Every structure is written in structure tokens, then in C-alpha cells.
mmCIF file of C-alpha atoms and ligand atoms in Angstrom:
data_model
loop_
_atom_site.group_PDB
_atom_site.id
_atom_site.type_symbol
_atom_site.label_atom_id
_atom_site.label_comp_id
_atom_site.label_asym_id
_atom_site.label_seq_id
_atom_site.Cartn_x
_atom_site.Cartn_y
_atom_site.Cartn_z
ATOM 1 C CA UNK F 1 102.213 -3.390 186.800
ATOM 2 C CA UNK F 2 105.842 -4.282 187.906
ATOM 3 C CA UNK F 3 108.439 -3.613 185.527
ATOM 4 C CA UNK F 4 110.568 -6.478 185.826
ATOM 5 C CA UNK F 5 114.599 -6.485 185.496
ATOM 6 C CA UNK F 6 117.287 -8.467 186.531
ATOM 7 C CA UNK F 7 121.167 -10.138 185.126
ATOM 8 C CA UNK F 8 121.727 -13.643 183.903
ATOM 9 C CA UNK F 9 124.906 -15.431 184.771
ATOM 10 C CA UNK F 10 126.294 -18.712 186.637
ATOM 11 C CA UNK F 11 127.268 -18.525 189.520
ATOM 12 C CA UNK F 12 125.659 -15.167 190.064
ATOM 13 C CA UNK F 13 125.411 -14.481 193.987
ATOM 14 C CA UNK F 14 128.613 -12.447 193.503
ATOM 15 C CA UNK F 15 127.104 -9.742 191.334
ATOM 16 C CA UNK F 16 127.058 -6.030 192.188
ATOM 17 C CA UNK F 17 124.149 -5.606 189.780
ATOM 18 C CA UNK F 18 120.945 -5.680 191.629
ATOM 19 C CA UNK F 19 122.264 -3.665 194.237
ATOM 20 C CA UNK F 20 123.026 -0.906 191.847
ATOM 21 C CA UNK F 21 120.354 -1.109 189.634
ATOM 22 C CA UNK F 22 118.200 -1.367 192.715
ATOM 23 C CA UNK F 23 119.137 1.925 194.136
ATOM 24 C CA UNK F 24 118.703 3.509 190.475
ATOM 25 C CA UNK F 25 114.999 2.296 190.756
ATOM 26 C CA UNK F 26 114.496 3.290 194.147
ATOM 27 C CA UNK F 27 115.415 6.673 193.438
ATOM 28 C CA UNK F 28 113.806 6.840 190.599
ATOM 29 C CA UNK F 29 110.570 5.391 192.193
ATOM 30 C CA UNK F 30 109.476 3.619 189.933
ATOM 31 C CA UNK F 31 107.420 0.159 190.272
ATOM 32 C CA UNK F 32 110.004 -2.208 189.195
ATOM 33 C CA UNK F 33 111.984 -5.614 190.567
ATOM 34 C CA UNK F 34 115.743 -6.439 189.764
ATOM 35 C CA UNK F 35 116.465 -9.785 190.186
ATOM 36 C CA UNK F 36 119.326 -12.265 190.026
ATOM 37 C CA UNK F 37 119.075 -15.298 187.968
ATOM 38 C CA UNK F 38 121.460 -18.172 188.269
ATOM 39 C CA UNK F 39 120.826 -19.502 184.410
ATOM 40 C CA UNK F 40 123.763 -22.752 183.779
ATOM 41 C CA UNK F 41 124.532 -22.076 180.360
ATOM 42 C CA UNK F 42 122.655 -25.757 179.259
ATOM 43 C CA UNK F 43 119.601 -24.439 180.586
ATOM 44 C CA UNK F 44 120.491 -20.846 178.935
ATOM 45 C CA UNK F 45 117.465 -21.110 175.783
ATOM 46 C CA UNK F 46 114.264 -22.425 177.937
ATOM 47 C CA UNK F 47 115.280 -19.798 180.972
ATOM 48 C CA UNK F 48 115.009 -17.036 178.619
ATOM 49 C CA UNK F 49 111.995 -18.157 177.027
ATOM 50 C CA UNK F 50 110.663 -18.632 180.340
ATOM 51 C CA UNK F 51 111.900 -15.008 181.612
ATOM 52 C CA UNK F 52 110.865 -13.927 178.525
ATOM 53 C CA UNK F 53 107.311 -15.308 179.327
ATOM 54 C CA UNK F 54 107.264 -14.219 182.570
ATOM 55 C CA UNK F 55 107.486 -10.240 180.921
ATOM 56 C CA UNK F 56 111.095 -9.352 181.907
ATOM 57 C CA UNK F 57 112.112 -6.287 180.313
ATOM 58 C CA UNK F 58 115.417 -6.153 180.280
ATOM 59 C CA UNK F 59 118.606 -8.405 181.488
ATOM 60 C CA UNK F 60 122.282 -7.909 182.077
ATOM 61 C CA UNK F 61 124.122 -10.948 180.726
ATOM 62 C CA UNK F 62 127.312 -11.933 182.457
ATOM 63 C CA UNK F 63 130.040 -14.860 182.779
ATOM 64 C CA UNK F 64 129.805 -17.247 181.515
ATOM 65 C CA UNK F 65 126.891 -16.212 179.142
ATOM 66 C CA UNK F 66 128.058 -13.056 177.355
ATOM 67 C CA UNK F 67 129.095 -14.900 174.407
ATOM 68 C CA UNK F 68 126.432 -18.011 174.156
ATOM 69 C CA UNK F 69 123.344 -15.776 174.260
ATOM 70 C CA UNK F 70 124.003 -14.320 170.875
ATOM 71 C CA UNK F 71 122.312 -17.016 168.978
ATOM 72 C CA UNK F 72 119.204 -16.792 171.026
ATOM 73 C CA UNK F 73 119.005 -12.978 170.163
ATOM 74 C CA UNK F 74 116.980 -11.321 166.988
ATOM 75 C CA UNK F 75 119.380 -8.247 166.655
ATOM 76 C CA UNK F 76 122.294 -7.344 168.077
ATOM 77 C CA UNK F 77 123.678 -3.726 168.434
ATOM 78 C CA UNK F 78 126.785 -2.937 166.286
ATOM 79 C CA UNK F 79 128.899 -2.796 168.973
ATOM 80 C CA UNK F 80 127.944 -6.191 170.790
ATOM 81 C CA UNK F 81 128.111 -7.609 167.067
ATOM 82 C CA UNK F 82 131.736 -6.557 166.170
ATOM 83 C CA UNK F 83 132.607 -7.502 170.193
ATOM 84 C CA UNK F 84 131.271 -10.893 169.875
ATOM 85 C CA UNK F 85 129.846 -10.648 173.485
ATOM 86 C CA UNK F 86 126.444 -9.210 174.748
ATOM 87 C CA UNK F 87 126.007 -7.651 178.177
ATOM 88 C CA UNK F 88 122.615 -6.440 178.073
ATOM 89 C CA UNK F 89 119.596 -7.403 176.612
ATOM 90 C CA UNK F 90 116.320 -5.120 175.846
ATOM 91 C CA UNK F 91 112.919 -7.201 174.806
ATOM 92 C CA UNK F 92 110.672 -4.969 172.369
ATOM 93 C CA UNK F 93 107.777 -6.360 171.636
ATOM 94 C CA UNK F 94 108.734 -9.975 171.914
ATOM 95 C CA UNK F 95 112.115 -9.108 170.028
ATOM 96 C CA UNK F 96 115.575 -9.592 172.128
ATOM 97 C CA UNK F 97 117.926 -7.518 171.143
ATOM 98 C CA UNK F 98 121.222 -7.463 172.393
ATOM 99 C CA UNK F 99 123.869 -4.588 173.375
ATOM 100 C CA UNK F 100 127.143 -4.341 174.844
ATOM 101 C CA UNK F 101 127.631 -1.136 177.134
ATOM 102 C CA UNK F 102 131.021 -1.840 178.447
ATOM 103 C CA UNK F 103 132.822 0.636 175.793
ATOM 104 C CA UNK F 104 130.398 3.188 176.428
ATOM 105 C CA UNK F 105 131.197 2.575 180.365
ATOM 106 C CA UNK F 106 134.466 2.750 179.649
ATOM 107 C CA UNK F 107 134.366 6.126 177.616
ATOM 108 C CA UNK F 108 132.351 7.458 180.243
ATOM 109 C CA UNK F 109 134.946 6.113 183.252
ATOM 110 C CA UNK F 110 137.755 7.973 181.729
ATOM 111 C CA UNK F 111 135.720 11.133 180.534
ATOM 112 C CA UNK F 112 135.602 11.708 184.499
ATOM 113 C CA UNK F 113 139.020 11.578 184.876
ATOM 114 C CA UNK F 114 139.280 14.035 182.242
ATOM 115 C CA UNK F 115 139.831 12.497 179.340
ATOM 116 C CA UNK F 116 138.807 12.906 175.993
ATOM 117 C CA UNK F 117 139.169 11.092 172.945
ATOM 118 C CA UNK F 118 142.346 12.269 171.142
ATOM 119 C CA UNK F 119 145.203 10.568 169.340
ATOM 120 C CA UNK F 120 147.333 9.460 171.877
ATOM 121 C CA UNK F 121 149.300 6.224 172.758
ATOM 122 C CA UNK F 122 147.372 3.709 174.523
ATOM 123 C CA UNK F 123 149.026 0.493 176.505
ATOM 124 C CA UNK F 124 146.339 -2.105 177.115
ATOM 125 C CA UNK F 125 147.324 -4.665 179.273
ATOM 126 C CA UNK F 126 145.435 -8.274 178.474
ATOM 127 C CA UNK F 127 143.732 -10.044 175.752
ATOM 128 C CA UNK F 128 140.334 -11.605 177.348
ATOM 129 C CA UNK F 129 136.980 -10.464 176.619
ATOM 130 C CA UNK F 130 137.660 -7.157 178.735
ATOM 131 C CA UNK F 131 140.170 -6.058 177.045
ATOM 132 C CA UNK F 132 138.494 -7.141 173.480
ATOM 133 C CA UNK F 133 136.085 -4.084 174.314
ATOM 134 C CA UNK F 134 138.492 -1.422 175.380
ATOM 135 C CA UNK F 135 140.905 -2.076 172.937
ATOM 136 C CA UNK F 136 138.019 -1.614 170.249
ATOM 137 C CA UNK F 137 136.846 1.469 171.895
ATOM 138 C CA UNK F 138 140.785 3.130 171.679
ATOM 139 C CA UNK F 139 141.399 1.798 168.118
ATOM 140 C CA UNK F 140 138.562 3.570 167.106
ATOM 141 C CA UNK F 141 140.093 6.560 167.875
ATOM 142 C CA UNK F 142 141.333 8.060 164.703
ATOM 143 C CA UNK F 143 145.168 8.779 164.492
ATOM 144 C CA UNK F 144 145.724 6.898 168.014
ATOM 145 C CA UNK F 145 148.515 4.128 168.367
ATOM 146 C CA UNK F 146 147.139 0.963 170.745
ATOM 147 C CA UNK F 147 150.013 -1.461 172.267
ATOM 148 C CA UNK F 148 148.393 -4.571 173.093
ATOM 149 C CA UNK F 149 150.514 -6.961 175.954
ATOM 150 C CA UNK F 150 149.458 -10.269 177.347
ATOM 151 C CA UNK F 151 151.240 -13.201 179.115
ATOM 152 C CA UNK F 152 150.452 -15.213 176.328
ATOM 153 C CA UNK F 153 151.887 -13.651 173.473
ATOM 154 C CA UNK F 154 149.831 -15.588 170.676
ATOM 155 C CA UNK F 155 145.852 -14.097 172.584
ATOM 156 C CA UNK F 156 147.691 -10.661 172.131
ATOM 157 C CA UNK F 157 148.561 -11.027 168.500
ATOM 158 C CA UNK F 158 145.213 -12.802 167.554
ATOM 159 C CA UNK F 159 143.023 -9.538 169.595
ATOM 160 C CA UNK F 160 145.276 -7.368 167.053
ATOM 161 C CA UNK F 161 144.542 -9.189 164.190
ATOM 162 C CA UNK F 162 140.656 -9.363 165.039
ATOM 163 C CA UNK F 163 140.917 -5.602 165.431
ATOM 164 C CA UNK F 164 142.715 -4.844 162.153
ATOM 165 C CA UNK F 165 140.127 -6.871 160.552
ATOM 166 C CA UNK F 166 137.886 -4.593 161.966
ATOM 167 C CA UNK F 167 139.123 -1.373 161.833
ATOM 168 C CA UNK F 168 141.163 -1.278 158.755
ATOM 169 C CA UNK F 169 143.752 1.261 158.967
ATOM 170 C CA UNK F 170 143.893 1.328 162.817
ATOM 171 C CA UNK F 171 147.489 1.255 164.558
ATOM 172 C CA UNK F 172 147.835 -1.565 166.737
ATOM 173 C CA UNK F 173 150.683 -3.488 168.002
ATOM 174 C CA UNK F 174 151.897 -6.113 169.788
ATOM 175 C CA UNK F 175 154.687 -5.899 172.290
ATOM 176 C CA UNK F 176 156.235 -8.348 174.804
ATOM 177 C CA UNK F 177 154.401 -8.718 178.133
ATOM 178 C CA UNK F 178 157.694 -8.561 180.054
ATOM 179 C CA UNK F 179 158.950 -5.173 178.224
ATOM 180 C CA UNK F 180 155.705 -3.586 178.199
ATOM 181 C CA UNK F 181 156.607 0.057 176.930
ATOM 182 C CA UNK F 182 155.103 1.824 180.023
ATOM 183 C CA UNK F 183 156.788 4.699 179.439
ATOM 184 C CA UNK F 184 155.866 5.227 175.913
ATOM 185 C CA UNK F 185 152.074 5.700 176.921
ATOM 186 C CA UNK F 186 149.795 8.590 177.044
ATOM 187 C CA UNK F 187 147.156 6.265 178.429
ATOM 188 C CA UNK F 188 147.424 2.544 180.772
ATOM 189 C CA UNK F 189 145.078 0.618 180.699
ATOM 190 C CA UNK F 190 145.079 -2.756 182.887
ATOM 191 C CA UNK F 191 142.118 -5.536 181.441
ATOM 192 C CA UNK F 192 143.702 -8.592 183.278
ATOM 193 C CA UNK F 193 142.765 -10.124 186.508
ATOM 194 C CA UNK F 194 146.561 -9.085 187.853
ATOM 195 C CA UNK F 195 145.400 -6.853 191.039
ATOM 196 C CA UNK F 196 142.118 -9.255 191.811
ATOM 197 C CA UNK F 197 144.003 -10.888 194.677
ATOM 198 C CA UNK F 198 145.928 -8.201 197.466
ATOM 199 C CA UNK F 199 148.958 -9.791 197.306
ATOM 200 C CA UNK F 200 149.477 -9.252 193.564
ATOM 201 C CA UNK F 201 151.991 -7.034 192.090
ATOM 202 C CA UNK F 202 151.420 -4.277 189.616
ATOM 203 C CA UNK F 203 151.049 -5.515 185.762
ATOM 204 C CA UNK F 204 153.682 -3.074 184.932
ATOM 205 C CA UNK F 205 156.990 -1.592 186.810
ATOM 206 C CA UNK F 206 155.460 1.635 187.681
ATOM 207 C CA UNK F 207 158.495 3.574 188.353
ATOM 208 C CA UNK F 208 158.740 3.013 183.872
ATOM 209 C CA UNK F 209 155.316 5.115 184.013
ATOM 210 C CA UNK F 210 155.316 8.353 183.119
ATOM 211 C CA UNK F 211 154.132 11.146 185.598
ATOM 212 C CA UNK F 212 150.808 12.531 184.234
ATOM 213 C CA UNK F 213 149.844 9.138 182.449
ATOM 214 C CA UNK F 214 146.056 8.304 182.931
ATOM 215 C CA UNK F 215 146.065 4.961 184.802
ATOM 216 C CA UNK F 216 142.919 2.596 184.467
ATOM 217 C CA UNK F 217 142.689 0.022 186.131
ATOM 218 C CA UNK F 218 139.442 -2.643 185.169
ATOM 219 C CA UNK F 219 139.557 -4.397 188.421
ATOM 220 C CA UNK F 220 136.966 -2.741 190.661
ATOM 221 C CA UNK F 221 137.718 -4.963 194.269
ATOM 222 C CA UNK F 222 140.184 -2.795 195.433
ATOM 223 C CA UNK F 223 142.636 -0.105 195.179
ATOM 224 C CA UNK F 224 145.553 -2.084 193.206
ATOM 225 C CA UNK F 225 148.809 -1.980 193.778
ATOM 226 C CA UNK F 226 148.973 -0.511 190.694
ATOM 227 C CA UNK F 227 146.681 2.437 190.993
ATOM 228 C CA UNK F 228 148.261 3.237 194.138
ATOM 229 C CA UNK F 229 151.762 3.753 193.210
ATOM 230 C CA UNK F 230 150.802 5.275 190.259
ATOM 231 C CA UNK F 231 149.515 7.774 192.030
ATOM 232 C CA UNK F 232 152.164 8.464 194.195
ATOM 233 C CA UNK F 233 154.280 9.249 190.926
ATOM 234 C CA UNK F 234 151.931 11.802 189.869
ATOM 235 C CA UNK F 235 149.271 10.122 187.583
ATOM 236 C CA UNK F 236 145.555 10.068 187.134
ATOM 237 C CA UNK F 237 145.058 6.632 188.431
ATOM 238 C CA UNK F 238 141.296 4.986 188.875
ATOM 239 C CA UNK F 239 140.126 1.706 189.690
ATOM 240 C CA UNK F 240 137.128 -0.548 187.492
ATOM 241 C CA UNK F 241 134.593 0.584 189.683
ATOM 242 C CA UNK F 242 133.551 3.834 187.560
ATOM 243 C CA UNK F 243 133.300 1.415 184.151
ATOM 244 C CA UNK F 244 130.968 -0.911 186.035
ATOM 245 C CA UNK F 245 129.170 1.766 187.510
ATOM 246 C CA UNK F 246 128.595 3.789 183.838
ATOM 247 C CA UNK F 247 128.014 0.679 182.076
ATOM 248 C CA UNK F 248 125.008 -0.381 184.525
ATOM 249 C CA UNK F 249 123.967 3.254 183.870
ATOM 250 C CA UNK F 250 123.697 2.996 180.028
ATOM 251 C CA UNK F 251 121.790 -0.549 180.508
ATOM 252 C CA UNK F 252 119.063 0.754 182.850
ATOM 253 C CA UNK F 253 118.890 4.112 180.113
ATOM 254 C CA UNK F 254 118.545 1.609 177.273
ATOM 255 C CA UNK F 255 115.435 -0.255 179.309
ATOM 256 C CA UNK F 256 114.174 2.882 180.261
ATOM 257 C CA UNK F 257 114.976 5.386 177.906
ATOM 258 C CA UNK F 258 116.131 7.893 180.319
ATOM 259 C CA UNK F 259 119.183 8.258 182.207
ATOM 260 C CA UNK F 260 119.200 6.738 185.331
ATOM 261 C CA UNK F 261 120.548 8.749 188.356
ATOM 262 C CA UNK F 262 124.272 7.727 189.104
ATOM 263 C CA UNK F 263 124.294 8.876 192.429
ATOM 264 C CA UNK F 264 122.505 6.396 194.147
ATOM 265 C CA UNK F 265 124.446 3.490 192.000
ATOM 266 C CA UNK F 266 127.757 4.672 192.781
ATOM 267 C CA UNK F 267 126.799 4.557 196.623
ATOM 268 C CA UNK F 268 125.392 1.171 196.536
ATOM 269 C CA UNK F 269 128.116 0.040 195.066
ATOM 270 C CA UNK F 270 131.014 2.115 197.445
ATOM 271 C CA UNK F 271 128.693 0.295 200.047
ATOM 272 C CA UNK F 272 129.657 -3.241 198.757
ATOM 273 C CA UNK F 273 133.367 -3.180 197.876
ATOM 274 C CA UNK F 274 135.821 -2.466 200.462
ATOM 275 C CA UNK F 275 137.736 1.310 200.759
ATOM 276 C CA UNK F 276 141.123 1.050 199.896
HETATM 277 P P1 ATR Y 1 138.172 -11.391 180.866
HETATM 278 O O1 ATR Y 1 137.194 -11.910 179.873
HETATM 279 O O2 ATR Y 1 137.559 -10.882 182.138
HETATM 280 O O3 ATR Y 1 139.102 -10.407 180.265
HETATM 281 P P2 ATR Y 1 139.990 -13.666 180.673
HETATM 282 O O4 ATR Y 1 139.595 -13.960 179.282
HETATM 283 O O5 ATR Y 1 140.101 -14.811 181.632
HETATM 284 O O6 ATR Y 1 138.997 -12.672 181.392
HETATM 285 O O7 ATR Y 1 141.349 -12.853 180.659
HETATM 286 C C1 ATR Y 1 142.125 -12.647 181.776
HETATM 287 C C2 ATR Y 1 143.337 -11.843 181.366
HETATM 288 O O8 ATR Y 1 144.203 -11.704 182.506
HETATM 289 C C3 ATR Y 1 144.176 -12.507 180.303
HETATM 290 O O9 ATR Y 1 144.752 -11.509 179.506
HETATM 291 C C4 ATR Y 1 145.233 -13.254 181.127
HETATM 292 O O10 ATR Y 1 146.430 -13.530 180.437
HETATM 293 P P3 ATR Y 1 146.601 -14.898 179.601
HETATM 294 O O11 ATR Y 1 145.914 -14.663 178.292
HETATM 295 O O12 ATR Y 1 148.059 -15.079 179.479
HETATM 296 O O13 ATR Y 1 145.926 -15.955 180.430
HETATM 297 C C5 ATR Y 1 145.499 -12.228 182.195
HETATM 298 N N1 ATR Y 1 146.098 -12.803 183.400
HETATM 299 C C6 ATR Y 1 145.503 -13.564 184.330
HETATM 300 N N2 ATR Y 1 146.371 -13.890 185.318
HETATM 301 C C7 ATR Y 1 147.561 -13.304 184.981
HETATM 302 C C8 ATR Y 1 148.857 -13.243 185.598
HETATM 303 N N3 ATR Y 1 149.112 -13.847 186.769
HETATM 304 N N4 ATR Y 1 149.828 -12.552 184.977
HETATM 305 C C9 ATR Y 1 149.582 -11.912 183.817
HETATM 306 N N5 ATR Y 1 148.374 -11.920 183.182
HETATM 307 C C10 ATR Y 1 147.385 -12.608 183.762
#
């Protein structure tokens, strides 16, 4: 019988999903669909049911549903619990239970840029729900220091109370979004929109960036203007498009139990978003 897969959001013709997750099930040949469903968040409990019903598997959630589905969920993985926001759901014998697998797509982004987890300084840029789960992931990092900075000073300080709630003991602080200390950083992070549009200037003076700073950058549409220049003063700079790629990966591994191949996800999505 059909396995049957696909991602809830609204609008959803956008998404990059089925055409990755596609190509993973290709490869793997294996008798499965991957759909897109366009759920508006009233209709968000009978459409589940009604997937449910229907024997879906296993669903990526995404805007504006992430945080609404909770409720509708029996468990929820520790992660998408201390998050607040669920990306992926698995159904187990009628259970739902829900996971979040951008930290673990994020770990896995920077791991092939070569980094491991270490103490280190760590400048995340933002305070929305994507940089909720990569702040998490670098506060959790025994002995490492994480600057939060956001346009709106009062998100950033309420992200680094939520995570000191969480993590007791973990080093975060606040800075001005204006003075951003750049140059203090081991690690950049950018978890704003600031890049989404071509004519939008880096988050952060990159001539204040250190040479041999790892540069991420969470929007995956382009090459920003801040990976780019980056770059040119000597740092490991990548774009989003590895963290959306890895955390697809760990969603199709948690419906299927084995690792999907990455390959034919990365091309599929290379093939959608322009070069450059
Ligand atoms: P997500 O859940 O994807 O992180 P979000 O909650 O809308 O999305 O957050 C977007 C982030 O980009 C926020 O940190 C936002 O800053 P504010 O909290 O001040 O809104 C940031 N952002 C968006 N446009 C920006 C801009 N022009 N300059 C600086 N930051 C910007």
C-alpha cells in the first residue's frame, strides 16, 4: 500500500518540501506520496482528523501552524516541548506525536562547515520562532556565551529570559541591535528575514567581523549580502539552505526510521532556488 506523507501549512504552494522529500522517496524507491496540504488554521483539528483518517504517516507542519497544532498532539518530543513549536509530526498507531527537527538541522548545517560543539561565543541575530530554536540549540552548549540582538529590544530580552528559564545556568545576553558585537563572536548566526529581499543590506557591518568567524545565515533564497562579504573577509559563510535541507532529512528518518539519502534532496532543492 502507499505510504502516504506530506506538510501542513497556509498558504503552502511556496514550500520546498515535497520536492525534497520527493526525491528522498524516489531514490529510495519506495511506494510512497508527499503531498501539500493547504490546512487554514480554523479548519486545522477536522483536517488532521481527516488526514489522519485517510492513513497519513507523517506531516511537516509549517507557518502559520507550528505553534497551534500542539494541542491537537498526544506527545510531544522534548525538544518541540521546551521550543513551543512543532515541525513534524509522526502518527503511531493512531497517536500524533510531535517533533521539532530544526536544531538538529541546524547542528547538522554547521557540522558541515566544520563545526563542532565547543564553548565559544555565539551572536544570534533575531528573536522569532527561528531564532527561538537556534538560540536553544547554542545555549545548550555547556561553557558557551550566546548574544542575542533584535530590532526590538524587548522580543530579545524576553527569548533570553525564556531561555534562562530553561537552561538554568546558561550565559545569555542581550545587546543592542545597532552595536551588535560582531567582532566579539566565534560564531554569527543571522535568524531574521534581513537578506529575504536582494536589495537588503547585511544584519551586521561585516567589515566588524572577524576573519575566520563561521557565518550562518537562516535565509535559504539566496546568497545574502551578508554571506557574501563575509566571505570575501575570510570566513566560513553558508546560507539556510543546508538547515532546511538536514532538517527535512531527520523528518523523513523519524517516519521511516532510516536515514534518508541527502543527495537527491539537496539537488532538488539547488534545482528550485536560484544560484547566487
Ligand atoms: P521567524 O519565526 O521566521 O523567526 P518572525 O517571528 O517574523 O519570523 O521574526 C522575524 C525576525 O526578523 C524578527 O527578529 C524581526 O525583528 P523584530 O522582532 O524587530 O520584528 C527580524 N526582522 C524583520 N525585518 C527586519 C528588519 N528590516 N531589520 C531588522 N530585523 C528585522
Amino acid at each position: 500500500m502507499t505510504r502516504l506523507f506530506g506538510v501542513i501549512g497556509h498558504p503552502i504552494g511556496h514550500s520546498l518540501s515535497p520536492a525534497m522529500h520527493r526525491a528522498a522517496l524516489a531514490a529510495m524507491r519506495l511506494d510512497a506520496r508527499y503531498d501539500p496540504y493547504d490546512v487554514p488554521p480554523e479548519f486545522l483539528p477536522p483536517m488532521l482528523e481527516a488526514l489522519m483518517l485517510a492513513g497519513v504517516e507523517g506531516l511537516n507542519v509549517t507557518v502559520p501552524l507550528k505553534e497551534a497544532v500542539r494541542p491537537l498532539l498526544d506527545r510531544l518530543d522534548p525538544p518541540a516541548a521546551a521550543i513551543g513549536a512543532v515541525n513534524t509530526i509522526v502518527a503511531r498507531r493512531r497517536r500524533l506525536i510531535g517533533f521539532n527537527t530544526d536544531g538538529v538541522g541546524f547542528r547538522q548545517a554547521l557540522r558541515e562547515l566544520g563545526w563542532r560543539p565547543r564553548p565559544a561565543t555565539a551572536l544570534v541575530l533575531g528573536a522569532g520562532g527561528a531564532a527561538r530554536a537556534v538560540a536553544w540549540e547554542l545555549a545548550r552548549v555547556r561553557g558557551s556565551r550566546v548574544i542575542l540582538a533584535n530590532r526590538t529590544g524587548a522580543r530579545a530580552r524576553r527569548l533570553a529570559s525564556w531561555l534562562t528559564r530553561r537552561l538554568p545556568g546558561a550565559d545569555v545576553v542581550v545587546s543592542p541591535w545597532r552595536r551588535a558585537p560582531a567582532e566579539a563572536a566565534d560564531l554569527i548566526v543571522n535568524a531574521t528575514s534581513v537578506g529575504m529581499r536582494p536589495s537588503d543590506p547585511p544584519p551586521v557591518e561585516p567589515r566588524r567581523v572577524r576573519p575566520g568567524t563561521l557565518v550562518y545565515d537562516l535565509v535559504y533564497h539566496r546568497t545574502t549580502a551578508l554571506v557574501r562579504e563575509t566571505r570575501r573577509r575570510g570566513c566560513i559563510a553558508a546560507d539556510g539552505r543546508s538547515m532546511l535541507l538536514y532538517q527535512g532529512a531527520e523528518s523523513l528518518r523519524l517516519w521511516l526510521g532510516v536515514r534518508p539519502p541527502v543527495a537527491p534532496m539537496r539537488r532538488a532543492l539547488e534545482g528550485l532556488l536560484p544560484r547566487g
